mmCIF file of C-alpha atoms in Angstrom:
data_model
loop_
_atom_site.group_PDB
_atom_site.id
_atom_site.type_symbol
_atom_site.label_atom_id
_atom_site.label_comp_id
_atom_site.label_asym_id
_atom_site.label_seq_id
_atom_site.Cartn_x
_atom_site.Cartn_y
_atom_site.Cartn_z
ATOM 1 C CA MET U 1 187.190 89.200 110.741
ATOM 2 C CA THR U 2 184.134 88.416 108.889
ATOM 3 C CA ILE U 3 180.890 89.684 110.281
ATOM 4 C CA ASP U 4 177.595 87.915 109.000
ATOM 5 C CA CYS U 5 174.450 90.062 109.142
ATOM 6 C CA PRO U 6 171.404 88.049 110.246
ATOM 7 C CA ALA U 7 168.836 87.314 107.815
ATOM 8 C CA PRO U 8 165.649 89.286 108.129
ATOM 9 C CA VAL U 9 162.970 87.639 110.195
ATOM 10 C CA HIS U 10 159.800 87.368 108.304
ATOM 11 C CA GLU U 11 156.519 87.121 110.292
ATOM 12 C CA ASP U 12 153.686 85.123 109.051
ATOM 13 C CA GLU U 13 151.942 87.007 106.357
ATOM 14 C CA VAL U 14 148.493 88.675 107.190
ATOM 15 C CA VAL U 15 145.935 90.641 105.282
ATOM 16 C CA LEU U 16 146.314 94.497 105.935
ATOM 17 C CA LEU U 17 143.902 97.222 105.759
ATOM 18 C CA GLY U 18 145.837 98.601 102.742
ATOM 19 C CA HIS U 19 145.055 95.475 100.789
ATOM 20 C CA GLY U 20 141.494 96.695 100.369
ATOM 21 C CA ALA U 21 142.600 100.189 99.422
ATOM 22 C CA GLY U 22 142.691 100.083 95.418
ATOM 23 C CA GLY U 23 146.368 100.687 95.378
ATOM 24 C CA ARG U 24 149.552 98.549 95.025
ATOM 25 C CA LEU U 25 148.401 96.400 97.767
ATOM 26 C CA SER U 26 145.474 95.470 96.475
ATOM 27 C CA GLU U 27 147.080 94.785 93.231
ATOM 28 C CA GLU U 28 149.192 92.164 94.950
ATOM 29 C CA LEU U 29 146.578 90.588 96.660
ATOM 30 C CA LEU U 30 144.512 90.177 93.629
ATOM 31 C CA ASP U 31 147.572 89.038 91.391
ATOM 32 C CA ARG U 32 149.280 86.535 93.925
ATOM 33 C CA LEU U 33 146.351 85.065 95.520
ATOM 34 C CA ILE U 34 142.773 85.815 94.533
ATOM 35 C CA LEU U 35 143.014 85.790 90.727
ATOM 36 C CA PRO U 36 145.030 82.485 90.579
ATOM 37 C CA ALA U 37 142.514 80.858 92.731
ATOM 38 C CA LEU U 38 139.715 81.730 90.462
ATOM 39 C CA GLY U 39 141.878 81.003 87.325
ATOM 40 C CA GLU U 40 141.143 84.409 86.007
ATOM 41 C CA THR U 41 144.551 86.281 85.359
ATOM 42 C CA ALA U 42 144.320 87.887 81.785
ATOM 43 C CA GLY U 43 142.917 91.040 80.493
ATOM 44 C CA PRO U 44 142.333 94.408 82.395
ATOM 45 C CA LEU U 45 140.522 94.561 85.734
ATOM 46 C CA GLU U 46 137.171 96.678 84.926
ATOM 47 C CA ASP U 47 134.682 98.361 86.984
ATOM 48 C CA ALA U 48 132.234 95.888 85.554
ATOM 49 C CA ALA U 49 132.228 92.678 83.487
ATOM 50 C CA LEU U 50 130.548 91.614 80.227
ATOM 51 C CA LEU U 51 128.428 88.621 80.876
ATOM 52 C CA PRO U 52 129.634 85.598 78.847
ATOM 53 C CA GLY U 53 127.178 84.930 76.154
ATOM 54 C CA HIS U 54 125.269 88.204 76.425
ATOM 55 C CA ARG U 55 127.657 91.035 75.720
ATOM 56 C CA GLU U 56 125.257 93.649 75.774
ATOM 57 C CA LEU U 57 124.680 92.918 79.623
ATOM 58 C CA VAL U 58 127.247 93.974 82.163
ATOM 59 C CA ILE U 59 127.501 92.887 85.867
ATOM 60 C CA SER U 60 129.351 94.409 88.854
ATOM 61 C CA THR U 61 129.260 93.860 92.546
ATOM 62 C CA ASP U 62 130.658 95.878 95.386
ATOM 63 C CA SER U 63 130.865 95.941 99.176
ATOM 64 C CA PHE U 64 130.535 99.196 101.223
ATOM 65 C CA VAL U 65 132.090 99.429 104.577
ATOM 66 C CA VAL U 66 132.305 103.294 105.214
ATOM 67 C CA SER U 67 132.730 104.606 108.743
ATOM 68 C CA PRO U 68 130.648 106.634 110.027
ATOM 69 C CA LEU U 69 127.440 105.069 108.243
ATOM 70 C CA SER U 70 126.446 108.835 107.454
ATOM 71 C CA TYR U 71 127.988 112.079 106.637
ATOM 72 C CA PRO U 72 127.199 115.317 104.809
ATOM 73 C CA GLY U 73 126.293 114.517 101.391
ATOM 74 C CA GLY U 74 125.229 110.843 101.838
ATOM 75 C CA ASP U 75 125.354 107.676 103.795
ATOM 76 C CA ILE U 76 126.112 103.839 103.259
ATOM 77 C CA GLY U 77 122.669 103.283 101.718
ATOM 78 C CA SER U 78 122.879 105.896 98.855
ATOM 79 C CA LEU U 79 126.526 105.181 98.482
ATOM 80 C CA ALA U 80 125.937 101.471 97.826
ATOM 81 C CA VAL U 81 123.593 102.333 95.099
ATOM 82 C CA HIS U 82 125.584 105.224 93.472
ATOM 83 C CA GLY U 83 128.677 103.198 93.444
ATOM 84 C CA THR U 84 127.231 100.155 91.623
ATOM 85 C CA VAL U 85 125.383 102.349 89.246
ATOM 86 C CA ASN U 86 128.485 104.036 88.452
ATOM 87 C CA ASP U 87 130.571 101.014 88.022
ATOM 88 C CA LEU U 88 128.089 99.761 85.370
ATOM 89 C CA ALA U 89 128.303 103.229 84.010
ATOM 90 C CA MET U 90 131.797 103.200 83.306
ATOM 91 C CA ARG U 91 131.473 100.294 80.982
ATOM 92 C CA GLY U 92 128.989 102.394 78.960
ATOM 93 C CA ALA U 93 125.746 100.527 80.598
ATOM 94 C CA TRP U 94 122.347 101.664 81.855
ATOM 95 C CA PRO U 95 121.413 100.138 85.147
ATOM 96 C CA ILE U 96 118.447 97.679 84.726
ATOM 97 C CA ALA U 97 118.503 95.733 88.074
ATOM 98 C CA LEU U 98 120.007 95.633 91.627
ATOM 99 C CA SER U 99 120.450 93.202 94.374
ATOM 100 C CA VAL U 100 121.119 94.336 97.966
ATOM 101 C CA ALA U 101 122.701 92.393 100.860
ATOM 102 C CA LEU U 102 122.869 93.421 104.411
ATOM 103 C CA ILE U 103 125.348 92.537 107.162
ATOM 104 C CA VAL U 104 124.106 93.765 110.454
ATOM 105 C CA GLU U 105 125.949 93.838 113.623
ATOM 106 C CA GLU U 106 123.775 92.850 116.823
ATOM 107 C CA GLY U 107 123.041 96.009 118.608
ATOM 108 C CA LEU U 108 122.664 98.252 115.934
ATOM 109 C CA PRO U 109 119.626 100.731 116.591
ATOM 110 C CA LEU U 110 116.525 99.890 114.568
ATOM 111 C CA ALA U 111 116.187 103.507 113.843
ATOM 112 C CA GLU U 112 119.648 103.656 111.999
ATOM 113 C CA LEU U 113 118.894 100.700 109.984
ATOM 114 C CA ARG U 114 115.687 101.930 109.049
ATOM 115 C CA SER U 115 117.346 105.190 107.860
ATOM 116 C CA VAL U 116 119.961 103.606 105.650
ATOM 117 C CA VAL U 117 117.553 101.276 103.933
ATOM 118 C CA ALA U 118 115.064 104.036 103.448
ATOM 119 C CA SER U 119 118.129 106.290 101.883
ATOM 120 C CA LEU U 120 118.954 103.217 99.718
ATOM 121 C CA GLY U 121 115.407 102.529 98.265
ATOM 122 C CA LYS U 122 115.130 106.406 97.862
ATOM 123 C CA ALA U 123 118.552 106.418 95.823
ATOM 124 C CA ALA U 124 117.329 103.373 93.663
ATOM 125 C CA ARG U 125 114.039 105.231 92.784
ATOM 126 C CA GLU U 126 115.913 108.369 91.812
ATOM 127 C CA VAL U 127 118.200 106.353 89.586
ATOM 128 C CA GLY U 128 115.045 104.346 88.186
ATOM 129 C CA VAL U 129 116.674 100.985 89.018
ATOM 130 C CA PRO U 130 114.454 98.220 90.913
ATOM 131 C CA VAL U 131 116.120 96.042 93.736
ATOM 132 C CA VAL U 132 114.990 92.959 92.586
ATOM 133 C CA THR U 133 116.528 90.504 95.141
ATOM 134 C CA GLY U 134 118.877 90.648 98.274
ATOM 135 C CA ASP U 135 119.578 89.108 101.695
ATOM 136 C CA THR U 136 119.847 89.991 105.115
ATOM 137 C CA LYS U 137 122.511 88.513 107.943
ATOM 138 C CA VAL U 138 122.910 89.396 111.453
ATOM 139 C CA VAL U 139 126.281 88.731 113.227
ATOM 140 C CA GLY U 140 127.213 88.909 116.957
ATOM 141 C CA ARG U 141 128.646 91.933 118.497
ATOM 142 C CA GLY U 142 132.117 92.650 117.488
ATOM 143 C CA ALA U 143 131.905 90.414 114.540
ATOM 144 C CA ALA U 144 131.226 93.429 112.187
ATOM 145 C CA ASP U 145 131.190 97.279 112.523
ATOM 146 C CA ARG U 146 127.730 97.997 112.803
ATOM 147 C CA LEU U 147 126.661 97.675 109.088
ATOM 148 C CA PHE U 148 128.162 96.192 105.785
ATOM 149 C CA VAL U 149 126.036 96.515 102.522
ATOM 150 C CA ASN U 150 126.644 94.468 99.221
ATOM 151 C CA THR U 151 125.162 95.515 96.038
ATOM 152 C CA THR U 152 125.305 93.782 92.727
ATOM 153 C CA GLY U 153 123.998 95.416 89.566
ATOM 154 C CA VAL U 154 123.046 94.398 86.106
ATOM 155 C CA GLY U 155 123.227 96.972 83.096
ATOM 156 C CA GLN U 156 122.576 97.082 79.403
ATOM 157 C CA ARG U 157 125.289 98.503 77.308
ATOM 158 C CA HIS U 158 124.407 101.675 75.165
ATOM 159 C CA GLY U 159 124.946 100.503 71.705
ATOM 160 C CA SER U 160 127.682 102.998 70.578
ATOM 161 C CA LEU U 161 129.472 103.070 73.800
ATOM 162 C CA HIS U 162 132.212 100.338 74.532
ATOM 163 C CA PRO U 163 134.667 101.809 76.734
ATOM 164 C CA SER U 164 137.479 99.890 78.440
ATOM 165 C CA ALA U 165 140.461 100.772 80.780
ATOM 166 C CA ALA U 166 142.658 99.090 77.962
ATOM 167 C CA LEU U 167 141.574 101.230 75.067
ATOM 168 C CA ALA U 168 143.289 104.520 75.759
ATOM 169 C CA ARG U 169 145.439 105.633 72.779
ATOM 170 C CA PRO U 170 148.427 108.010 72.021
ATOM 171 C CA GLY U 171 146.969 111.454 71.358
ATOM 172 C CA ASP U 172 143.803 110.992 73.704
ATOM 173 C CA ALA U 173 142.396 113.917 75.604
ATOM 174 C CA VAL U 174 141.919 113.246 79.295
ATOM 175 C CA LEU U 175 138.774 114.891 80.674
ATOM 176 C CA LEU U 176 137.363 115.053 84.178
ATOM 177 C CA SER U 177 133.844 115.686 84.984
ATOM 178 C CA GLY U 178 134.244 117.600 88.162
ATOM 179 C CA PRO U 179 136.130 118.696 91.343
ATOM 180 C CA VAL U 180 138.298 115.963 93.294
ATOM 181 C CA GLY U 181 138.727 114.949 96.865
ATOM 182 C CA LEU U 182 135.063 115.789 98.214
ATOM 183 C CA HIS U 183 134.132 112.494 99.371
ATOM 184 C CA GLY U 184 137.272 111.130 101.113
ATOM 185 C CA THR U 185 137.807 114.624 103.178
ATOM 186 C CA THR U 186 134.304 114.817 104.080
ATOM 187 C CA VAL U 187 134.026 111.156 105.588
ATOM 188 C CA LEU U 188 137.554 111.589 107.336
ATOM 189 C CA SER U 189 136.411 115.027 108.735
ATOM 190 C CA THR U 190 133.291 113.636 109.904
ATOM 191 C CA ARG U 191 134.821 110.468 111.628
ATOM 192 C CA GLU U 192 137.623 112.367 113.131
ATOM 193 C CA GLY U 193 135.659 115.596 114.084
ATOM 194 C CA LEU U 194 137.877 117.785 112.239
ATOM 195 C CA GLY U 195 135.368 120.428 111.368
ATOM 196 C CA PHE U 196 135.891 120.613 107.592
ATOM 197 C CA GLU U 197 132.687 119.056 106.872
ATOM 198 C CA SER U 198 130.817 122.289 107.593
ATOM 199 C CA ASP U 199 132.275 123.604 104.377
ATOM 200 C CA ILE U 200 132.275 120.467 102.139
ATOM 201 C CA ALA U 201 129.952 117.573 101.293
ATOM 202 C CA SER U 202 130.297 114.227 99.625
ATOM 203 C CA ASP U 203 130.262 114.185 95.903
ATOM 204 C CA SER U 204 128.203 110.759 96.001
ATOM 205 C CA ARG U 205 125.764 110.657 92.987
ATOM 206 C CA PRO U 206 124.961 108.526 90.122
ATOM 207 C CA LEU U 207 126.658 109.175 86.683
ATOM 208 C CA HIS U 208 124.593 106.858 84.411
ATOM 209 C CA ARG U 209 122.934 109.998 82.907
ATOM 210 C CA LEU U 210 126.230 111.806 82.412
ATOM 211 C CA VAL U 211 127.446 108.609 80.589
ATOM 212 C CA ARG U 212 124.351 108.422 78.365
ATOM 213 C CA ALA U 213 124.932 111.945 77.264
ATOM 214 C CA LEU U 214 128.130 110.564 75.754
ATOM 215 C CA ALA U 215 126.355 107.941 73.666
ATOM 216 C CA PRO U 216 126.329 110.580 70.538
ATOM 217 C CA ILE U 217 130.076 110.514 70.709
ATOM 218 C CA GLY U 218 130.414 106.757 70.326
ATOM 219 C CA PRO U 219 133.548 104.903 69.473
ATOM 220 C CA ALA U 220 135.512 108.145 70.205
ATOM 221 C CA VAL U 221 135.058 107.601 73.835
ATOM 222 C CA HIS U 222 137.715 105.108 74.650
ATOM 223 C CA VAL U 223 137.949 104.956 78.590
ATOM 224 C CA LEU U 224 135.540 105.886 81.398
ATOM 225 C CA ARG U 225 136.422 105.416 84.907
ATOM 226 C CA ASP U 226 135.352 106.935 88.131
ATOM 227 C CA PRO U 227 138.405 107.757 90.602
ATOM 228 C CA THR U 228 137.073 106.170 93.630
ATOM 229 C CA ARG U 229 139.665 104.363 96.114
ATOM 230 C CA GLY U 230 143.059 105.655 95.542
ATOM 231 C CA GLY U 231 141.469 108.738 94.007
ATOM 232 C CA LEU U 232 142.652 110.124 90.506
ATOM 233 C CA ALA U 233 146.109 108.900 91.061
ATOM 234 C CA ALA U 234 145.238 105.414 91.211
ATOM 235 C CA CYS U 235 142.684 105.688 88.376
ATOM 236 C CA LEU U 236 145.107 107.270 85.954
ATOM 237 C CA ASN U 237 147.757 104.608 86.753
ATOM 238 C CA GLU U 238 145.301 101.663 86.212
ATOM 239 C CA ILE U 239 144.401 103.162 82.863
ATOM 240 C CA ALA U 240 148.078 103.714 81.847
ATOM 241 C CA ARG U 241 148.866 100.231 82.981
ATOM 242 C CA ASP U 242 145.945 98.404 81.103
ATOM 243 C CA SER U 243 146.455 100.361 77.959
ATOM 244 C CA SER U 244 150.404 100.377 78.183
ATOM 245 C CA VAL U 245 150.378 104.337 77.580
ATOM 246 C CA ALA U 246 151.835 107.262 79.096
ATOM 247 C CA VAL U 247 149.707 109.801 80.562
ATOM 248 C CA GLU U 248 150.340 113.418 81.481
ATOM 249 C CA ILE U 249 148.120 115.938 83.289
ATOM 250 C CA GLU U 250 148.272 119.541 84.128
ATOM 251 C CA GLU U 251 148.320 120.258 87.969
ATOM 252 C CA ARG U 252 146.639 123.876 87.259
ATOM 253 C CA ALA U 253 143.853 122.202 85.425
ATOM 254 C CA VAL U 254 142.722 119.539 88.034
ATOM 255 C CA PRO U 255 139.790 121.327 90.117
ATOM 256 C CA VAL U 256 140.515 121.015 93.841
ATOM 257 C CA PRO U 257 137.991 122.756 96.143
ATOM 258 C CA GLU U 258 139.563 125.270 98.511
ATOM 259 C CA ALA U 259 138.309 123.322 101.445
ATOM 260 C CA VAL U 260 139.647 120.154 99.994
ATOM 261 C CA ALA U 261 142.970 121.607 99.703
ATOM 262 C CA ALA U 262 143.127 123.325 103.079
ATOM 263 C CA ALA U 263 142.170 119.686 104.663
ATOM 264 C CA CYS U 264 144.852 118.092 102.687
ATOM 265 C CA ASP U 265 147.490 120.542 103.411
ATOM 266 C CA LEU U 266 146.731 120.141 107.215
ATOM 267 C CA LEU U 267 146.512 116.397 107.065
ATOM 268 C CA GLY U 268 149.558 115.880 104.709
ATOM 269 C CA LEU U 269 147.570 114.284 101.975
ATOM 270 C CA ASP U 270 147.544 114.592 98.333
ATOM 271 C CA PRO U 271 144.325 115.647 96.832
ATOM 272 C CA LEU U 272 145.063 113.228 93.808
ATOM 273 C CA VAL U 273 144.767 110.164 95.964
ATOM 274 C CA VAL U 274 141.748 111.084 97.906
ATOM 275 C CA ALA U 275 138.611 109.161 97.020
ATOM 276 C CA ASN U 276 135.844 110.591 94.813
ATOM 277 C CA GLU U 277 132.140 109.101 94.568
ATOM 278 C CA GLY U 278 130.770 111.501 91.976
ATOM 279 C CA CYS U 279 133.059 112.443 89.096
ATOM 280 C CA MET U 280 134.461 110.553 85.991
ATOM 281 C CA VAL U 281 137.533 110.429 84.009
ATOM 282 C CA ALA U 282 137.100 110.004 80.424
ATOM 283 C CA PHE U 283 139.942 109.286 77.562
ATOM 284 C CA VAL U 284 138.526 110.437 74.076
ATOM 285 C CA SER U 285 139.843 111.003 70.799
ATOM 286 C CA ALA U 286 141.558 114.400 70.693
ATOM 287 C CA ASP U 287 139.241 115.613 67.831
ATOM 288 C CA ALA U 288 136.020 114.835 69.777
ATOM 289 C CA ALA U 289 137.346 116.436 73.114
ATOM 290 C CA GLU U 290 135.461 119.681 72.651
ATOM 291 C CA ASP U 291 132.211 117.828 71.674
ATOM 292 C CA THR U 292 132.780 115.321 74.655
ATOM 293 C CA LEU U 293 133.059 118.484 77.002
ATOM 294 C CA ALA U 294 129.856 120.054 75.829
ATOM 295 C CA ALA U 295 127.981 116.940 76.291
ATOM 296 C CA MET U 296 129.354 116.503 79.645
ATOM 297 C CA ARG U 297 128.674 120.267 80.721
ATOM 298 C CA SER U 298 125.142 119.791 79.392
ATOM 299 C CA THR U 299 124.230 117.616 82.409
ATOM 300 C CA GLY U 300 124.084 118.587 86.145
ATOM 301 C CA GLU U 301 126.847 116.030 87.081
ATOM 302 C CA GLY U 302 129.443 117.224 84.359
ATOM 303 C CA ALA U 303 128.642 120.949 84.745
ATOM 304 C CA GLN U 304 132.363 121.631 85.756
ATOM 305 C CA ALA U 305 133.980 119.214 83.333
ATOM 306 C CA VAL U 306 137.421 120.290 82.301
ATOM 307 C CA ARG U 307 140.423 118.743 80.222
ATOM 308 C CA ILE U 308 143.304 117.831 82.427
ATOM 309 C CA GLY U 309 145.688 116.383 80.227
ATOM 310 C CA GLU U 310 146.646 113.869 77.296
ATOM 311 C CA VAL U 311 148.013 110.674 76.567
ATOM 312 C CA LEU U 312 151.654 111.145 75.192
ATOM 313 C CA PRO U 313 152.718 110.155 71.776
ATOM 314 C CA ALA U 314 155.526 108.412 73.368
ATOM 315 C CA GLY U 315 156.756 107.493 76.714
ATOM 316 C CA PRO U 316 157.167 104.717 79.119
ATOM 317 C CA PRO U 317 154.180 102.400 79.213
ATOM 318 C CA GLY U 318 152.191 102.822 82.399
ATOM 319 C CA ARG U 319 153.655 105.948 83.527
ATOM 320 C CA VAL U 320 151.725 108.950 84.670
ATOM 321 C CA THR U 321 153.429 112.446 85.199
ATOM 322 C CA LEU U 322 152.062 115.633 86.466
ATOM 323 C CA ARG U 323 153.198 118.989 85.242
ATOM 324 C CA THR U 324 153.410 121.264 87.990
ATOM 325 C CA LEU U 325 152.398 124.857 88.537
ATOM 326 C CA VAL U 326 155.997 125.929 87.936
ATOM 327 C CA GLY U 327 156.343 123.923 84.741
ATOM 328 C CA ALA U 328 158.228 120.809 86.251
ATOM 329 C CA ARG U 329 157.217 117.339 86.031
ATOM 330 C CA ARG U 330 156.823 114.603 88.678
ATOM 331 C CA ILE U 331 155.762 111.172 88.459
ATOM 332 C CA VAL U 332 152.281 110.181 89.891
ATOM 333 C CA ASP U 333 152.757 107.089 91.436
ATOM 334 C CA MET U 334 150.093 104.138 92.235
ATOM 335 C CA PRO U 335 149.189 104.829 95.915
ATOM 336 C CA LEU U 336 150.656 101.898 97.984
ATOM 337 C CA GLY U 337 147.662 101.542 100.395
ATOM 338 C CA GLU U 338 144.809 103.881 101.609
ATOM 339 C CA GLN U 339 145.811 107.108 103.360
ATOM 340 C CA LEU U 340 141.920 107.347 104.253
ATOM 341 C CA PRO U 341 140.624 103.854 105.156
ATOM 342 C CA ARG U 342 136.802 102.891 105.300
ATOM 343 C CA ILE U 343 135.892 105.465 103.014
ATOM 344 C CA CYS U 344 133.505 103.635 100.852
#
């Protein structure tokens, strides 16, 4: 007797929360739907793009939907400025102008809106970048979650810095400017009332001055990336993929604050996939690693900079491995979706 197994039933495809999380689902959405529709399918997906015909200018845009709107260490207003300034900085650019668009849900208390806008303005002034244009829309109750912010930034590249996610090379040192996991665990703890926010705060801050300190290192700086959505794991996987190299990092070298480690243990999270908003990964020539670390540590943003790994001389292109505390190796996969939604 022959038994036929029924074919699986596929429901109509829909957008999932994980499609906006910066992991494999985001890659699929971009590769299969968004980029083909726009006619842009070649080259690495950078944090910011060079303006056609003006290669000294860089542009980046980002939308912020964090929940809750404020948390220890920041709020959606300052986060919007820092996030866009940092995306420009990762291409070696100094911010010269911002635009801001607000999508406000009907019923949001004006006091909360005033607080967010004041924080946004304060962050922009501290960076030294003017907000030159913008837009405000109000939607009906239930059409948005209180407040969404979009920022677009234009920056001018430092003459000697031309980093790209596709420029990592075998032998490069992998450097990290500071601890990981602070932003994601702070936002989640505040949202869910877990209590960890009394011990930690978001690392949200601008990194353009840290990048400027690397200008004397020049061409030896191959890649700069801030590990936001998807954390350090997604960041390293993107660089390994775009540069077609194999990367290995040391678990003991990655700085994870005690409170972050405790929160991740309790929640079953990997600190490597938790979002950050104030640290930076740098791939630099091995012979420039010490000078780069010294330059990073000369700034407040990079005072805790460390070397966490290297680009292997050979290995499967696109693979990231972690040497564990006991000396074993495990593969660090690209996250599928977002373990911590709505964190930026």
